[in-house]
Amino acid sequence: MQVAVLQLNQISNMKISMIGAGNVAWHLSIALEDHHHQVCEVYSRKQTKARALVSMLYQAKVKTDLDFSESAADIFIMAVSDDAIAEVCSMLVLPENAILVHTSGTKSLEDLQNLMNTHHDLPIRCGVFYPLMTFSIQKKMSLKDVPFCIEAEESTAEDKLVQLAQSVSNTVYIINSQERKVLHVAAVFACNFTNHLLALAKEITTEENLEFDLLKPLIRETFQKALVADHPADVQTGPAIRGDKSTINKHLVYLNNHPDLFEIYEVMSDSIKKWHS
Amino acid sequence: MQVAVLQLNQISNMKISMIGAGNVAWHLSIALEDHHHQVCEVYSRKQTKARALVSMLYQAKVKTDLDFSESAADIFIMAVSDDAIAEVCSMLVLPENAILVHTSGTKSLEDLQNLMNTHHDLPIRCGVFYPLMTFSIQKKMSLKDVPFCIEAEESTAEDKLVQLAQSVSNTVYIINSQERKVLHVAAVFACNFTNHLLALAKEITTEENLEFDLLKPLIRETFQKALVADHPADVQTGPAIRGDKSTINKHLVYLNNHPDLFEIYEVMSDSIKKWHS
């Protein structure tokens, strides 16, 4: 469910502690400060990374441990890899009623609550603050069009997280853990796998001393068409949907010495045929 | 090899016969007339399709058979599916020294020469005129950025085909049949398979009543990043490249009831892992 944009006078500046200093932490911290929130402190297992991020921020300090009992922050954002969440939670000390969120596509809210209940006596308000985007640290980007998926166990915490997300983005959704996981699966197909196919296409051209640039107009057109179509399946082209066996066979013969490319070609062509039959 | 742009005074208007009235024939005919060439006649097995295309052109006539012995055309463009090329060639009658091209990514020049030699006594100059693009009949597009791959057995025919291509496009390449086939394989990965992944992503979201629009900013960013990177592999993200087994397993459990999605997820993730290990 997309959340209606709040009135500006409802949005107040918040104080944030950032746990993690990777791609997501980096982009969130800078965007939040650009929109008048304050990042108070940055923790990272690798202090050099925390220092690098702090150097980009106004008043943030490097935090060298996970005891935040004296922190002035309203919201603690845990932007670490999924595998690190359990370890961070086991060491984390937070003020009573602190709002703690992770930024993961796959970890459920319940997982986070269980981890915090196991290790802590004080009540903590858990939530999820998931930006549905692929971030590279090198490239500053506006988060204005990035969909934020918010979830929280408690309504005042949810309101605060929605406010925070709406201060940097125009598209904020309340999404439960199951929906978020499904979105993440879809994102892996639409983003990670497509990018890998482009990498393979580049390898295929390079091996024959052909310029990858030759394919770029086609790639641009493919994505533009898929994004404006009612359904990307409506604009599917190529030998598999045409049932052009002779071309498919020639391609498979060519790929015979590349077992992984051969397998991908077969699996994808079969799926296209099945889908459109 | 990209061909340097010819001087404008070398480009003369040409007369074209179009054999076929599908997506490629449609876009080529209109672009060629926009650039002052003349399409004299259009042949299609389905006369209604030939009539529809002719109605978009200035002076073209519907041709109802494949006897072009009296044609005034300089170049005969056979824009039909690969499977139809042999049948068309067997029935085609052309003037002596006519230039005949196909527009296929996969069919070799030699195949075309052999087909014509088998069925015809008069010398015919064979060639290839392959636009590396995905066309939809509904959408008019400029061919200015479309790479054209030209091949011909004889140099004056090659010059004429390069001239014709350069009158509609800024990027014209002399590409031999082997290179063209490899480009086509790469294009299937970069275009047909990526589009299918987007279709699958849409299905995954739709099944959970989620809006596909949520993924569109991510898809746009993915392709922009891949196209400006030195190599798309440099900007690969996601659970497979991170070696995030717990996320991959959760996704596979979710996809358990969708055998074809499960298989694609596994094959693509394995390929990403192998590639980046």
PDB file of N, CA and C in Angstrom, chain A residues 82 106 134 136 139 145 147 173 178 182 184-185 187 191-198 202-203 208 211 214 216-218 221-223 225-227 230-232 236-238 247 250-251 254 268 271-272 275, chain B residues 82 106 132 134 136 139 145 147 173 178 182 184-185 187 191-193 195-198 202-203 208 211 214 216-218 221-223 225-227 230-232 236-238 247 250-251 254 268 271-272 275:
ATOM      1  N   ASP A  82      22.783  -9.087   5.443  1.00  0.00           N
ATOM      2  CA  ASP A  82      21.849  -9.959   6.159  1.00  0.00           C
ATOM      3  C   ASP A  82      22.577 -10.876   7.139  1.00  0.00           C
ATOM      4  N   THR A 106      15.065  -9.220   2.552  1.00  0.00           N
ATOM      5  CA  THR A 106      14.643 -10.592   2.814  1.00  0.00           C
ATOM      6  C   THR A 106      14.360 -10.897   4.280  1.00  0.00           C
ATOM      7  N   THR A 134      19.437  -0.445  -6.354  1.00  0.00           N
ATOM      8  CA  THR A 134      20.802  -0.963  -6.377  1.00  0.00           C
ATOM      9  C   THR A 134      21.753   0.222  -6.242  1.00  0.00           C
ATOM     10  N   SER A 136      25.601   1.951  -5.824  1.00  0.00           N
ATOM     11  CA  SER A 136      27.058   1.854  -5.925  1.00  0.00           C
ATOM     12  C   SER A 136      27.615   3.053  -5.192  1.00  0.00           C
ATOM     13  N   LYS A 139      28.627   6.537  -6.889  1.00  0.00           N
ATOM     14  CA  LYS A 139      27.739   7.391  -7.668  1.00  0.00           C
ATOM     15  C   LYS A 139      26.669   8.004  -6.776  1.00  0.00           C
ATOM     16  N   ASP A 145      13.041   9.121  -6.394  1.00  0.00           N
ATOM     17  CA  ASP A 145      12.210   8.120  -7.081  1.00  0.00           C
ATOM     18  C   ASP A 145      12.397   6.704  -6.536  1.00  0.00           C
ATOM     19  N   PRO A 147      11.593   3.697  -4.352  1.00  0.00           N
ATOM     20  CA  PRO A 147      10.503   3.248  -3.481  1.00  0.00           C
ATOM     21  C   PRO A 147      11.076   2.772  -2.137  1.00  0.00           C
ATOM     22  N   TYR A 173       5.933   3.036   0.685  1.00  0.00           N
ATOM     23  CA  TYR A 173       4.924   1.996   0.786  1.00  0.00           C
ATOM     24  C   TYR A 173       5.004   1.319   2.152  1.00  0.00           C
ATOM     25  N   GLN A 178       6.359 -10.641   4.030  1.00  0.00           N
ATOM     26  CA  GLN A 178       6.154 -11.563   2.919  1.00  0.00           C
ATOM     27  C   GLN A 178       6.199 -10.813   1.585  1.00  0.00           C
ATOM     28  N   VAL A 182       8.971 -11.130  -1.590  1.00  0.00           N
ATOM     29  CA  VAL A 182       8.587 -11.377  -2.980  1.00  0.00           C
ATOM     30  C   VAL A 182       9.130 -10.274  -3.895  1.00  0.00           C
ATOM     31  N   HIS A 184      11.761  -8.627  -3.387  1.00  0.00           N
ATOM     32  CA  HIS A 184      13.203  -8.855  -3.490  1.00  0.00           C
ATOM     33  C   HIS A 184      13.511  -9.967  -4.498  1.00  0.00           C
ATOM     34  N   VAL A 185      12.719 -11.031  -4.480  1.00  0.00           N
ATOM     35  CA  VAL A 185      12.891 -12.098  -5.486  1.00  0.00           C
ATOM     36  C   VAL A 185      12.717 -11.503  -6.888  1.00  0.00           C
ATOM     37  N   ALA A 187      13.091  -8.468  -7.799  1.00  0.00           N
ATOM     38  CA  ALA A 187      14.203  -7.547  -8.080  1.00  0.00           C
ATOM     39  C   ALA A 187      15.457  -8.306  -8.509  1.00  0.00           C
ATOM     40  N   CYS A 191      16.874  -7.209 -11.961  1.00  0.00           N
ATOM     41  CA  CYS A 191      18.072  -6.372 -11.818  1.00  0.00           C
ATOM     42  C   CYS A 191      19.346  -7.215 -11.849  1.00  0.00           C
ATOM     43  N   ASN A 192      19.521  -8.103 -10.880  1.00  0.00           N
ATOM     44  CA  ASN A 192      20.781  -8.850 -10.805  1.00  0.00           C
ATOM     45  C   ASN A 192      20.960  -9.779 -12.004  1.00  0.00           C
ATOM     46  N   PHE A 193      19.909 -10.504 -12.362  1.00  0.00           N
ATOM     47  CA  PHE A 193      20.046 -11.463 -13.467  1.00  0.00           C
ATOM     48  C   PHE A 193      20.154 -10.745 -14.818  1.00  0.00           C
ATOM     49  N   THR A 194      19.384  -9.697 -15.013  1.00  0.00           N
ATOM     50  CA  THR A 194      19.495  -8.960 -16.279  1.00  0.00           C
ATOM     51  C   THR A 194      20.906  -8.382 -16.425  1.00  0.00           C
ATOM     52  N   ASN A 195      21.431  -7.819 -15.333  1.00  0.00           N
ATOM     53  CA  ASN A 195      22.786  -7.271 -15.417  1.00  0.00           C
ATOM     54  C   ASN A 195      23.790  -8.361 -15.796  1.00  0.00           C
ATOM     55  N   HIS A 196      23.611  -9.539 -15.233  1.00  0.00           N
ATOM     56  CA  HIS A 196      24.532 -10.639 -15.564  1.00  0.00           C
ATOM     57  C   HIS A 196      24.411 -11.026 -17.041  1.00  0.00           C
ATOM     58  N   LEU A 197      23.197 -11.026 -17.578  1.00  0.00           N
ATOM     59  CA  LEU A 197      23.032 -11.315 -19.011  1.00  0.00           C
ATOM     60  C   LEU A 197      23.768 -10.291 -19.872  1.00  0.00           C
ATOM     61  N   LEU A 198      23.736  -9.025 -19.444  1.00  0.00           N
ATOM     62  CA  LEU A 198      24.469  -7.996 -20.199  1.00  0.00           C
ATOM     63  C   LEU A 198      25.971  -8.261 -20.120  1.00  0.00           C
ATOM     64  N   LYS A 202      28.435  -9.033 -23.247  1.00  0.00           N
ATOM     65  CA  LYS A 202      29.712  -8.331 -23.493  1.00  0.00           C
ATOM     66  C   LYS A 202      30.849  -9.342 -23.702  1.00  0.00           C
ATOM     67  N   GLU A 203      30.865 -10.408 -22.909  1.00  0.00           N
ATOM     68  CA  GLU A 203      31.910 -11.419 -23.073  1.00  0.00           C
ATOM     69  C   GLU A 203      31.836 -12.071 -24.452  1.00  0.00           C
ATOM     70  N   GLU A 208      34.947 -12.341 -29.779  1.00  0.00           N
ATOM     71  CA  GLU A 208      35.027 -12.301 -31.249  1.00  0.00           C
ATOM     72  C   GLU A 208      35.612 -10.955 -31.722  1.00  0.00           C
ATOM     73  N   GLU A 211      32.774  -4.907 -30.880  1.00  0.00           N
ATOM     74  CA  GLU A 211      32.528  -3.886 -29.863  1.00  0.00           C
ATOM     75  C   GLU A 211      31.169  -4.105 -29.202  1.00  0.00           C
ATOM     76  N   LEU A 214      28.099  -1.903 -30.134  1.00  0.00           N
ATOM     77  CA  LEU A 214      27.152  -2.252 -31.191  1.00  0.00           C
ATOM     78  C   LEU A 214      25.796  -2.673 -30.621  1.00  0.00           C
ATOM     79  N   LYS A 216      24.468  -1.581 -27.698  1.00  0.00           N
ATOM     80  CA  LYS A 216      23.861  -0.640 -26.749  1.00  0.00           C
ATOM     81  C   LYS A 216      22.544  -0.016 -27.219  1.00  0.00           C
ATOM     82  N   PRO A 217      22.430   0.383 -28.504  1.00  0.00           N
ATOM     83  CA  PRO A 217      21.113   0.911 -28.916  1.00  0.00           C
ATOM     84  C   PRO A 217      19.999  -0.126 -28.740  1.00  0.00           C
ATOM     85  N   LEU A 218      20.312  -1.372 -29.042  1.00  0.00           N
ATOM     86  CA  LEU A 218      19.339  -2.454 -28.888  1.00  0.00           C
ATOM     87  C   LEU A 218      18.962  -2.638 -27.409  1.00  0.00           C
ATOM     88  N   GLU A 221      16.693   0.243 -26.296  1.00  0.00           N
ATOM     89  CA  GLU A 221      15.352   0.103 -26.858  1.00  0.00           C
ATOM     90  C   GLU A 221      14.588  -1.018 -26.142  1.00  0.00           C
ATOM     91  N   THR A 222      15.270  -2.115 -25.853  1.00  0.00           N
ATOM     92  CA  THR A 222      14.636  -3.243 -25.172  1.00  0.00           C
ATOM     93  C   THR A 222      14.033  -2.801 -23.847  1.00  0.00           C
ATOM     94  N   PHE A 223      14.799  -2.062 -23.054  1.00  0.00           N
ATOM     95  CA  PHE A 223      14.313  -1.681 -21.738  1.00  0.00           C
ATOM     96  C   PHE A 223      13.262  -0.599 -21.809  1.00  0.00           C
ATOM     97  N   LYS A 225      11.136  -0.208 -24.199  1.00  0.00           N
ATOM     98  CA  LYS A 225       9.902  -0.877 -24.630  1.00  0.00           C
ATOM     99  C   LYS A 225       9.273  -1.677 -23.498  1.00  0.00           C
ATOM    100  N   ALA A 226      10.100  -2.415 -22.760  1.00  0.00           N
ATOM    101  CA  ALA A 226       9.566  -3.258 -21.680  1.00  0.00           C
ATOM    102  C   ALA A 226       8.918  -2.408 -20.588  1.00  0.00           C
ATOM    103  N   LEU A 227       9.473  -1.221 -20.333  1.00  0.00           N
ATOM    104  CA  LEU A 227       8.962  -0.396 -19.228  1.00  0.00           C
ATOM    105  C   LEU A 227       7.686   0.358 -19.599  1.00  0.00           C
ATOM    106  N   ASP A 230       2.305  -2.662 -21.490  1.00  0.00           N
ATOM    107  CA  ASP A 230       1.422  -3.122 -20.419  1.00  0.00           C
ATOM    108  C   ASP A 230       2.091  -4.278 -19.679  1.00  0.00           C
ATOM    109  N   HIS A 231       2.717  -5.153 -20.443  1.00  0.00           N
ATOM    110  CA  HIS A 231       3.435  -6.295 -19.868  1.00  0.00           C
ATOM    111  C   HIS A 231       4.673  -6.522 -20.731  1.00  0.00           C
ATOM    112  N   PRO A 232       5.873  -6.702 -20.124  1.00  0.00           N
ATOM    113  CA  PRO A 232       7.062  -6.958 -20.948  1.00  0.00           C
ATOM    114  C   PRO A 232       6.864  -8.146 -21.898  1.00  0.00           C
ATOM    115  N   GLN A 236       7.972  -9.190 -26.288  1.00  0.00           N
ATOM    116  CA  GLN A 236       9.006 -10.222 -26.444  1.00  0.00           C
ATOM    117  C   GLN A 236       9.298 -10.445 -27.924  1.00  0.00           C
ATOM    118  N   THR A 237      10.580 -10.480 -28.284  1.00  0.00           N
ATOM    119  CA  THR A 237      10.976 -10.826 -29.653  1.00  0.00           C
ATOM    120  C   THR A 237      12.064 -11.903 -29.597  1.00  0.00           C
ATOM    121  N   GLY A 238      12.519 -12.328 -30.751  1.00  0.00           N
ATOM    122  CA  GLY A 238      13.644 -13.270 -30.795  1.00  0.00           C
ATOM    123  C   GLY A 238      13.260 -14.656 -31.269  1.00  0.00           C
ATOM    124  N   THR A 247      17.524 -21.247 -36.083  1.00  0.00           N
ATOM    125  CA  THR A 247      18.392 -20.242 -35.468  1.00  0.00           C
ATOM    126  C   THR A 247      18.828 -20.687 -34.072  1.00  0.00           C
ATOM    127  N   LYS A 250      21.564 -23.251 -34.405  1.00  0.00           N
ATOM    128  CA  LYS A 250      22.853 -22.639 -34.777  1.00  0.00           C
ATOM    129  C   LYS A 250      23.500 -21.965 -33.571  1.00  0.00           C
ATOM    130  N   HIS A 251      22.685 -21.267 -32.770  1.00  0.00           N
ATOM    131  CA  HIS A 251      23.239 -20.578 -31.591  1.00  0.00           C
ATOM    132  C   HIS A 251      23.779 -21.588 -30.590  1.00  0.00           C
ATOM    133  N   TYR A 254      27.061 -22.922 -31.666  1.00  0.00           N
ATOM    134  CA  TYR A 254      28.124 -21.941 -31.385  1.00  0.00           C
ATOM    135  C   TYR A 254      28.514 -21.940 -29.909  1.00  0.00           C
ATOM    136  N   MET A 268      16.537 -20.408 -20.740  1.00  0.00           N
ATOM    137  CA  MET A 268      15.765 -19.194 -21.029  1.00  0.00           C
ATOM    138  C   MET A 268      14.883 -19.391 -22.265  1.00  0.00           C
ATOM    139  N   SER A 271      11.922 -21.476 -21.361  1.00  0.00           N
ATOM    140  CA  SER A 271      10.969 -20.713 -20.551  1.00  0.00           C
ATOM    141  C   SER A 271      10.147 -19.758 -21.430  1.00  0.00           C
ATOM    142  N   ILE A 272      10.824 -19.120 -22.387  1.00  0.00           N
ATOM    143  CA  ILE A 272      10.095 -18.211 -23.301  1.00  0.00           C
ATOM    144  C   ILE A 272       9.054 -19.002 -24.097  1.00  0.00           C
ATOM    145  N   TRP A 275       6.175 -20.065 -21.829  1.00  0.00           N
ATOM    146  CA  TRP A 275       5.406 -18.889 -21.451  1.00  0.00           C
ATOM    147  C   TRP A 275       4.442 -18.436 -22.530  1.00  0.00           C
TER     148      TRP A 275
ATOM    149  N   ASP B  82      13.866 -16.207 -41.205  1.00  0.00           N
ATOM    150  CA  ASP B  82      14.945 -17.089 -41.682  1.00  0.00           C
ATOM    151  C   ASP B  82      14.383 -18.329 -42.369  1.00  0.00           C
ATOM    152  N   THR B 106      21.426 -14.377 -38.551  1.00  0.00           N
ATOM    153  CA  THR B 106      22.055 -15.696 -38.447  1.00  0.00           C
ATOM    154  C   THR B 106      22.417 -16.330 -39.782  1.00  0.00           C
ATOM    155  N   LEU B 132      20.742  -4.100 -36.436  1.00  0.00           N
ATOM    156  CA  LEU B 132      20.820  -4.749 -35.123  1.00  0.00           C
ATOM    157  C   LEU B 132      19.869  -4.023 -34.166  1.00  0.00           C
ATOM    158  N   THR B 134      15.574  -4.314 -32.258  1.00  0.00           N
ATOM    159  CA  THR B 134      14.300  -4.997 -32.062  1.00  0.00           C
ATOM    160  C   THR B 134      13.192  -4.043 -32.491  1.00  0.00           C
ATOM    161  N   SER B 136       9.136  -3.085 -33.271  1.00  0.00           N
ATOM    162  CA  SER B 136       7.713  -3.381 -33.113  1.00  0.00           C
ATOM    163  C   SER B 136       6.986  -2.523 -34.133  1.00  0.00           C
ATOM    164  N   LYS B 139       5.437   1.094 -33.347  1.00  0.00           N
ATOM    165  CA  LYS B 139       6.183   2.251 -32.869  1.00  0.00           C
ATOM    166  C   LYS B 139       7.165   2.749 -33.926  1.00  0.00           C
ATOM    167  N   ASP B 145      20.466   5.778 -34.880  1.00  0.00           N
ATOM    168  CA  ASP B 145      21.420   5.132 -33.972  1.00  0.00           C
ATOM    169  C   ASP B 145      21.463   3.613 -34.124  1.00  0.00           C
ATOM    170  N   PRO B 147      22.763   0.284 -35.440  1.00  0.00           N
ATOM    171  CA  PRO B 147      23.923  -0.212 -36.187  1.00  0.00           C
ATOM    172  C   PRO B 147      23.475  -1.107 -37.342  1.00  0.00           C
ATOM    173  N   TYR B 173      28.564  -0.851 -40.218  1.00  0.00           N
ATOM    174  CA  TYR B 173      29.727  -1.716 -40.055  1.00  0.00           C
ATOM    175  C   TYR B 173      29.787  -2.733 -41.185  1.00  0.00           C
ATOM    176  N   GLN B 178      30.276 -14.831 -39.767  1.00  0.00           N
ATOM    177  CA  GLN B 178      30.583 -15.390 -38.455  1.00  0.00           C
ATOM    178  C   GLN B 178      30.395 -14.322 -37.365  1.00  0.00           C
ATOM    179  N   VAL B 182      27.612 -14.188 -34.181  1.00  0.00           N
ATOM    180  CA  VAL B 182      27.998 -13.996 -32.780  1.00  0.00           C
ATOM    181  C   VAL B 182      27.271 -12.784 -32.186  1.00  0.00           C
ATOM    182  N   HIS B 184      24.437 -11.758 -33.070  1.00  0.00           N
ATOM    183  CA  HIS B 184      23.037 -12.152 -32.883  1.00  0.00           C
ATOM    184  C   HIS B 184      22.877 -12.979 -31.610  1.00  0.00           C
ATOM    185  N   VAL B 185      23.820 -13.893 -31.350  1.00  0.00           N
ATOM    186  CA  VAL B 185      23.777 -14.656 -30.097  1.00  0.00           C
ATOM    187  C   VAL B 185      23.826 -13.685 -28.902  1.00  0.00           C
ATOM    188  N   ALA B 187      22.997 -10.616 -28.829  1.00  0.00           N
ATOM    189  CA  ALA B 187      21.759  -9.827 -28.786  1.00  0.00           C
ATOM    190  C   ALA B 187      20.622 -10.625 -28.150  1.00  0.00           C
ATOM    191  N   CYS B 191      18.982  -8.862 -25.078  1.00  0.00           N
ATOM    192  CA  CYS B 191      17.677  -8.272 -25.421  1.00  0.00           C
ATOM    193  C   CYS B 191      16.536  -9.255 -25.138  1.00  0.00           C
ATOM    194  N   ASN B 192      16.519 -10.395 -25.831  1.00  0.00           N
ATOM    195  CA  ASN B 192      15.385 -11.314 -25.682  1.00  0.00           C
ATOM    196  C   ASN B 192      15.314 -11.896 -24.270  1.00  0.00           C
ATOM    197  N   PHE B 193      16.456 -12.344 -23.741  1.00  0.00           N
ATOM    198  CA  PHE B 193      16.435 -12.982 -22.424  1.00  0.00           C
ATOM    199  C   PHE B 193      16.201 -11.949 -21.304  1.00  0.00           C
ATOM    200  N   ASN B 195      14.490  -9.213 -21.580  1.00  0.00           N
ATOM    201  CA  ASN B 195      13.065  -8.867 -21.621  1.00  0.00           C
ATOM    202  C   ASN B 195      12.220  -9.952 -20.946  1.00  0.00           C
ATOM    203  N   HIS B 196      12.583 -11.197 -21.176  1.00  0.00           N
ATOM    204  CA  HIS B 196      11.828 -12.287 -20.550  1.00  0.00           C
ATOM    205  C   HIS B 196      11.983 -12.243 -19.027  1.00  0.00           C
ATOM    206  N   LEU B 197      13.163 -11.918 -18.532  1.00  0.00           N
ATOM    207  CA  LEU B 197      13.345 -11.787 -17.076  1.00  0.00           C
ATOM    208  C   LEU B 197      12.444 -10.689 -16.510  1.00  0.00           C
ATOM    209  N   LEU B 198      12.296  -9.602 -17.266  1.00  0.00           N
ATOM    210  CA  LEU B 198      11.406  -8.530 -16.803  1.00  0.00           C
ATOM    211  C   LEU B 198       9.960  -9.016 -16.778  1.00  0.00           C
ATOM    212  N   LYS B 202       7.581  -9.270 -13.477  1.00  0.00           N
ATOM    213  CA  LYS B 202       6.216  -8.729 -13.411  1.00  0.00           C
ATOM    214  C   LYS B 202       5.238  -9.797 -12.908  1.00  0.00           C
ATOM    215  N   GLU B 203       5.382 -11.037 -13.394  1.00  0.00           N
ATOM    216  CA  GLU B 203       4.494 -12.108 -12.945  1.00  0.00           C
ATOM    217  C   GLU B 203       4.629 -12.351 -11.443  1.00  0.00           C
ATOM    218  N   GLU B 208       1.520 -11.630  -6.169  1.00  0.00           N
ATOM    219  CA  GLU B 208       1.413 -11.206  -4.758  1.00  0.00           C
ATOM    220  C   GLU B 208       0.638  -9.888  -4.650  1.00  0.00           C
ATOM    221  N   GLU B 211       2.547  -3.939  -7.141  1.00  0.00           N
ATOM    222  CA  GLU B 211       2.647  -3.202  -8.405  1.00  0.00           C
ATOM    223  C   GLU B 211       4.032  -3.387  -9.018  1.00  0.00           C
ATOM    224  N   LEU B 214       6.727  -0.591  -8.773  1.00  0.00           N
ATOM    225  CA  LEU B 214       7.704  -0.498  -7.685  1.00  0.00           C
ATOM    226  C   LEU B 214       9.114  -0.854  -8.155  1.00  0.00           C
ATOM    227  N   LYS B 216      10.309  -0.399 -11.269  1.00  0.00           N
ATOM    228  CA  LYS B 216      10.788   0.316 -12.462  1.00  0.00           C
ATOM    229  C   LYS B 216      11.989   1.236 -12.201  1.00  0.00           C
ATOM    230  N   PRO B 217      12.026   1.981 -11.075  1.00  0.00           N
ATOM    231  CA  PRO B 217      13.236   2.796 -10.848  1.00  0.00           C
ATOM    232  C   PRO B 217      14.499   1.925 -10.761  1.00  0.00           C
ATOM    233  N   LEU B 218      14.374   0.779 -10.132  1.00  0.00           N
ATOM    234  CA  LEU B 218      15.496  -0.151 -10.011  1.00  0.00           C
ATOM    235  C   LEU B 218      15.932  -0.663 -11.386  1.00  0.00           C
ATOM    236  N   GLU B 221      17.753   2.136 -13.288  1.00  0.00           N
ATOM    237  CA  GLU B 221      19.095   2.353 -12.739  1.00  0.00           C
ATOM    238  C   GLU B 221      20.033   1.204 -13.142  1.00  0.00           C
ATOM    239  N   THR B 222      19.521  -0.027 -13.108  1.00  0.00           N
ATOM    240  CA  THR B 222      20.331  -1.190 -13.475  1.00  0.00           C
ATOM    241  C   THR B 222      20.890  -1.041 -14.887  1.00  0.00           C
ATOM    242  N   PHE B 223      20.022  -0.662 -15.812  1.00  0.00           N
ATOM    243  CA  PHE B 223      20.483  -0.584 -17.199  1.00  0.00           C
ATOM    244  C   PHE B 223      21.363   0.614 -17.452  1.00  0.00           C
ATOM    245  N   LYS B 225      23.373   1.948 -15.296  1.00  0.00           N
ATOM    246  CA  LYS B 225      24.683   1.611 -14.732  1.00  0.00           C
ATOM    247  C   LYS B 225      25.443   0.632 -15.629  1.00  0.00           C
ATOM    248  N   ALA B 226      24.749  -0.382 -16.114  1.00  0.00           N
ATOM    249  CA  ALA B 226      25.423  -1.394 -16.940  1.00  0.00           C
ATOM    250  C   ALA B 226      25.963  -0.782 -18.231  1.00  0.00           C
ATOM    251  N   LEU B 227      25.230   0.187 -18.775  1.00  0.00           N
ATOM    252  CA  LEU B 227      25.631   0.750 -20.072  1.00  0.00           C
ATOM    253  C   LEU B 227      26.769   1.755 -19.950  1.00  0.00           C
ATOM    254  N   ASP B 230      32.519   0.185 -17.424  1.00  0.00           N
ATOM    255  CA  ASP B 230      33.479  -0.408 -18.360  1.00  0.00           C
ATOM    256  C   ASP B 230      33.014  -1.809 -18.748  1.00  0.00           C
ATOM    257  N   HIS B 231      32.484  -2.519 -17.753  1.00  0.00           N
ATOM    258  CA  HIS B 231      31.966  -3.877 -17.985  1.00  0.00           C
ATOM    259  C   HIS B 231      30.757  -4.046 -17.066  1.00  0.00           C
ATOM    260  N   PRO B 232      29.615  -4.557 -17.590  1.00  0.00           N
ATOM    261  CA  PRO B 232      28.456  -4.755 -16.701  1.00  0.00           C
ATOM    262  C   PRO B 232      28.809  -5.594 -15.466  1.00  0.00           C
ATOM    263  N   GLN B 236      27.780  -5.573 -10.949  1.00  0.00           N
ATOM    264  CA  GLN B 236      26.905  -6.669 -10.507  1.00  0.00           C
ATOM    265  C   GLN B 236      26.625  -6.534  -9.002  1.00  0.00           C
ATOM    266  N   THR B 237      25.362  -6.664  -8.619  1.00  0.00           N
ATOM    267  CA  THR B 237      24.992  -6.677  -7.197  1.00  0.00           C
ATOM    268  C   THR B 237      24.074  -7.874  -6.953  1.00  0.00           C
ATOM    269  N   GLY B 238      23.662  -8.054  -5.700  1.00  0.00           N
ATOM    270  CA  GLY B 238      22.691  -9.102  -5.382  1.00  0.00           C
ATOM    271  C   GLY B 238      23.272 -10.238  -4.562  1.00  0.00           C
ATOM    272  N   THR B 247      19.934 -15.851   1.910  1.00  0.00           N
ATOM    273  CA  THR B 247      18.942 -15.184   1.062  1.00  0.00           C
ATOM    274  C   THR B 247      18.600 -16.050  -0.154  1.00  0.00           C
ATOM    275  N   LYS B 250      16.270 -18.793   0.889  1.00  0.00           N
ATOM    276  CA  LYS B 250      14.903 -18.298   1.122  1.00  0.00           C
ATOM    277  C   LYS B 250      14.179 -18.075  -0.201  1.00  0.00           C
ATOM    278  N   HIS B 251      14.893 -17.514  -1.167  1.00  0.00           N
ATOM    279  CA  HIS B 251      14.273 -17.258  -2.470  1.00  0.00           C
ATOM    280  C   HIS B 251      13.906 -18.567  -3.166  1.00  0.00           C
ATOM    281  N   TYR B 254      10.832 -20.030  -1.703  1.00  0.00           N
ATOM    282  CA  TYR B 254       9.655 -19.331  -2.207  1.00  0.00           C
ATOM    283  C   TYR B 254       9.289 -19.782  -3.625  1.00  0.00           C
ATOM    284  N   MET B 268      21.065 -19.022 -13.110  1.00  0.00           N
ATOM    285  CA  MET B 268      21.642 -17.672 -13.173  1.00  0.00           C
ATOM    286  C   MET B 268      22.527 -17.406 -11.957  1.00  0.00           C
ATOM    287  N   SER B 271      25.772 -19.190 -12.337  1.00  0.00           N
ATOM    288  CA  SER B 271      26.627 -18.547 -13.338  1.00  0.00           C
ATOM    289  C   SER B 271      27.271 -17.277 -12.765  1.00  0.00           C
ATOM    290  N   ILE B 272      26.507 -16.508 -12.003  1.00  0.00           N
ATOM    291  CA  ILE B 272      27.073 -15.288 -11.382  1.00  0.00           C
ATOM    292  C   ILE B 272      28.201 -15.677 -10.422  1.00  0.00           C
ATOM    293  N   TRP B 275      31.251 -16.869 -12.377  1.00  0.00           N
ATOM    294  CA  TRP B 275      31.838 -15.736 -13.083  1.00  0.00           C
ATOM    295  C   TRP B 275      32.705 -14.876 -12.167  1.00  0.00           C
TER     296      TRP B 275
END
